[in-house]
Coordinates of C-alpha atoms in Angstrom, one line a residue:
M242 CA 102.8 78.9 73.1
A243 CA 100.2 81.7 73.0
N244 CA 99.8 84.8 70.8
T245 CA 102.9 84.2 68.6
N246 CA 103.9 82.0 65.7
V247 CA 107.5 82.1 66.7
D248 CA 109.2 79.5 69.0
Y249 CA 112.2 81.5 70.2
Y250 CA 113.3 85.1 70.6
A251 CA 116.6 86.7 71.3
A252 CA 116.0 89.2 74.1
G253 CA 118.1 91.9 75.7
F254 CA 117.6 92.8 79.4
D255 CA 118.9 95.7 81.4
A256 CA 120.7 95.3 84.7
T257 CA 117.3 95.3 86.6
G258 CA 115.9 92.5 84.4
K259 CA 113.6 94.7 82.3
R260 CA 113.3 93.6 78.7
V261 CA 114.9 96.3 76.6
C262 CA 114.7 94.7 73.1
S263 CA 114.0 91.5 71.3
L264 CA 114.5 90.0 67.9
I265 CA 112.8 87.0 66.3
C266 CA 114.9 83.8 66.3
D267 CA 113.9 82.1 63.0
F268 CA 115.9 78.9 63.7
N269 CA 116.2 76.3 66.4
P270 CA 118.8 77.7 68.8
T271 CA 119.0 74.3 70.7
K272 CA 120.7 72.6 67.7
E273 CA 124.4 72.5 67.7
K274 CA 124.6 73.4 64.0
N275 CA 123.1 76.8 64.8
E276 CA 125.6 77.9 67.4
D277 CA 127.2 80.5 65.0
K278 CA 123.7 81.9 64.1
K279 CA 122.8 82.0 67.8
A280 CA 126.0 83.9 68.7
E281 CA 125.5 86.3 65.8
L282 CA 121.8 87.0 66.8
L283 CA 122.8 87.6 70.4
D284 CA 125.5 90.1 69.2
K285 CA 122.8 91.9 67.3
V286 CA 120.7 92.2 70.4
K287 CA 123.7 93.5 72.4
A288 CA 124.3 96.1 69.7
T289 CA 120.7 97.2 69.7
S290 CA 120.9 99.3 72.9
K291 CA 123.6 100.4 75.3
D292 CA 121.2 99.4 78.1
V293 CA 121.5 95.7 77.3
A294 CA 123.3 94.0 80.2
I295 CA 122.2 90.4 79.3
A296 CA 121.3 88.9 76.0
E297 CA 119.8 85.5 75.8
I298 CA 117.5 83.2 73.8
I299 CA 114.1 82.9 75.4
T300 CA 111.0 80.8 74.5
A301 CA 107.9 82.3 73.1
D302 CA 106.0 81.6 76.4
D303 CA 108.6 83.6 78.3
F304 CA 108.5 86.4 75.7
I305 CA 104.7 86.7 76.3
Q306 CA 105.3 87.0 80.0
Y307 CA 107.9 89.7 79.5
L308 CA 105.2 91.7 77.6
N309 CA 102.9 91.5 80.6
R310 CA 104.6 93.2 83.6
Y311 CA 107.3 90.5 84.1
V312 CA 111.0 91.0 84.4
R313 CA 114.0 88.6 84.2
D314 CA 114.9 87.2 87.6
T315 CA 118.7 87.8 88.1
N316 CA 119.1 84.6 90.0
T317 CA 117.1 82.1 87.9
G318 CA 117.0 83.9 84.5
K319 CA 113.3 83.2 84.4
P320 CA 110.4 85.6 84.2
V321 CA 109.0 86.9 87.5
E322 CA 106.3 89.4 88.2
Y323 CA 107.5 93.0 88.4
V324 CA 107.2 94.6 91.8
P325 CA 107.9 98.3 91.7
P326 CA 110.3 99.6 94.3
E327 CA 109.2 101.6 97.3
P328 CA 109.5 105.3 96.7
T329 CA 112.6 106.9 98.1
A330 CA 112.4 109.5 100.8
E331 CA 113.5 112.1 98.2
E332 CA 110.7 111.0 95.9
I333 CA 108.1 111.2 98.7
A334 CA 109.4 114.7 99.7
T335 CA 109.3 115.9 96.1
S336 CA 105.7 114.7 95.7
K337 CA 104.7 116.4 99.0
Q338 CA 106.4 119.6 97.9
A339 CA 104.7 119.5 94.5
A340 CA 101.3 119.1 96.1
L341 CA 102.0 121.9 98.6
D342 CA 103.2 124.2 95.7
A343 CA 100.0 123.5 93.8
E344 CA 97.8 124.2 96.8
Y345 CA 99.7 127.4 97.6
T346 CA 99.5 128.7 94.0
S347 CA 95.8 128.0 93.8
A348 CA 95.1 129.8 97.1
Q349 CA 97.4 132.6 96.2
Q350 CA 95.5 133.2 92.9
E351 CA 92.2 133.0 94.6
L352 CA 93.2 135.6 97.2
G353 CA 94.7 137.8 94.5
Q354 CA 91.4 137.8 92.6
S355 CA 89.4 138.5 95.8
L356 CA 91.8 141.4 96.7
L357 CA 91.4 142.9 93.3
V358 CA 87.6 142.8 93.6
A359 CA 87.7 144.3 97.1
N360 CA 90.0 147.1 95.9
L361 CA 87.9 147.8 92.9
N362 CA 84.9 148.1 95.1
G363 CA 86.8 150.3 97.5
D364 CA 86.1 147.9 100.4
T365 CA 89.2 148.5 102.6
D366 CA 88.0 146.2 105.4
T367 CA 87.8 143.2 103.1
A368 CA 91.1 144.1 101.4
A369 CA 92.8 144.3 104.8
S370 CA 91.3 140.9 105.7
I371 CA 92.5 139.4 102.5
Q372 CA 96.0 140.8 103.0
S373 CA 96.0 139.2 106.5
E374 CA 94.9 135.8 104.9
Y375 CA 97.7 136.2 102.4
S376 CA 100.2 136.7 105.1
D377 CA 98.8 133.6 106.9
L378 CA 99.0 131.6 103.7
N379 CA 102.7 132.5 103.2
A380 CA 103.5 131.6 106.8
Y381 CA 101.7 128.2 106.4
Y382 CA 103.5 127.6 103.1
K383 CA 106.9 128.3 104.7
E384 CA 106.1 126.1 107.7
Q385 CA 104.9 123.2 105.6
S386 CA 107.8 123.5 103.2
D387 CA 110.3 123.6 106.1
A388 CA 108.7 120.5 107.6
I389 CA 109.0 118.6 104.3
T390 CA 112.7 119.6 104.1
A391 CA 113.3 118.5 107.7
E392 CA 111.5 115.2 107.0
L393 CA 113.8 114.6 104.0
T394 CA 116.9 115.6 106.0
A395 CA 116.0 113.2 108.8
A396 CA 115.3 110.3 106.4
T397 CA 118.5 110.9 104.5
E398 CA 120.6 111.1 107.7
G399 CA 118.8 107.9 109.0
S400 CA 119.7 106.0 105.8
D401 CA 123.4 107.1 106.0
K402 CA 123.9 105.3 109.3

């Protein structure tokens, strides 16, 4: 037993095995005379959060593991290291779109500043060049955004099959 002076905890886990809550178990839950106390403590855990799918008594060693990137294995009921799920096609597309939007906004602001300076200086050639770049930027943005949408649509249709 490491880092705790308690032998047992009552823990609540969500449907994915993530520890949602825990309470100290200040009695020995393995003794038959404590069955009522154990049931009462587990009921308290269940009442702590609507996310609690499973409530059980765990050892202090297991509790420490749950504090360090471990989740409850749905088959064994024991701690296993958490492996984050792969991002979905929608999450990847959203991330790509956000990066494109940030790039577009930054370039748009830069061109806007340059156009302002060119207009203030009466430099019509530079202003026309900047307007052309702005048009190219908008075309690039639309092309890339459409590609992201098409990629998402293809991935979604592929997963429906």
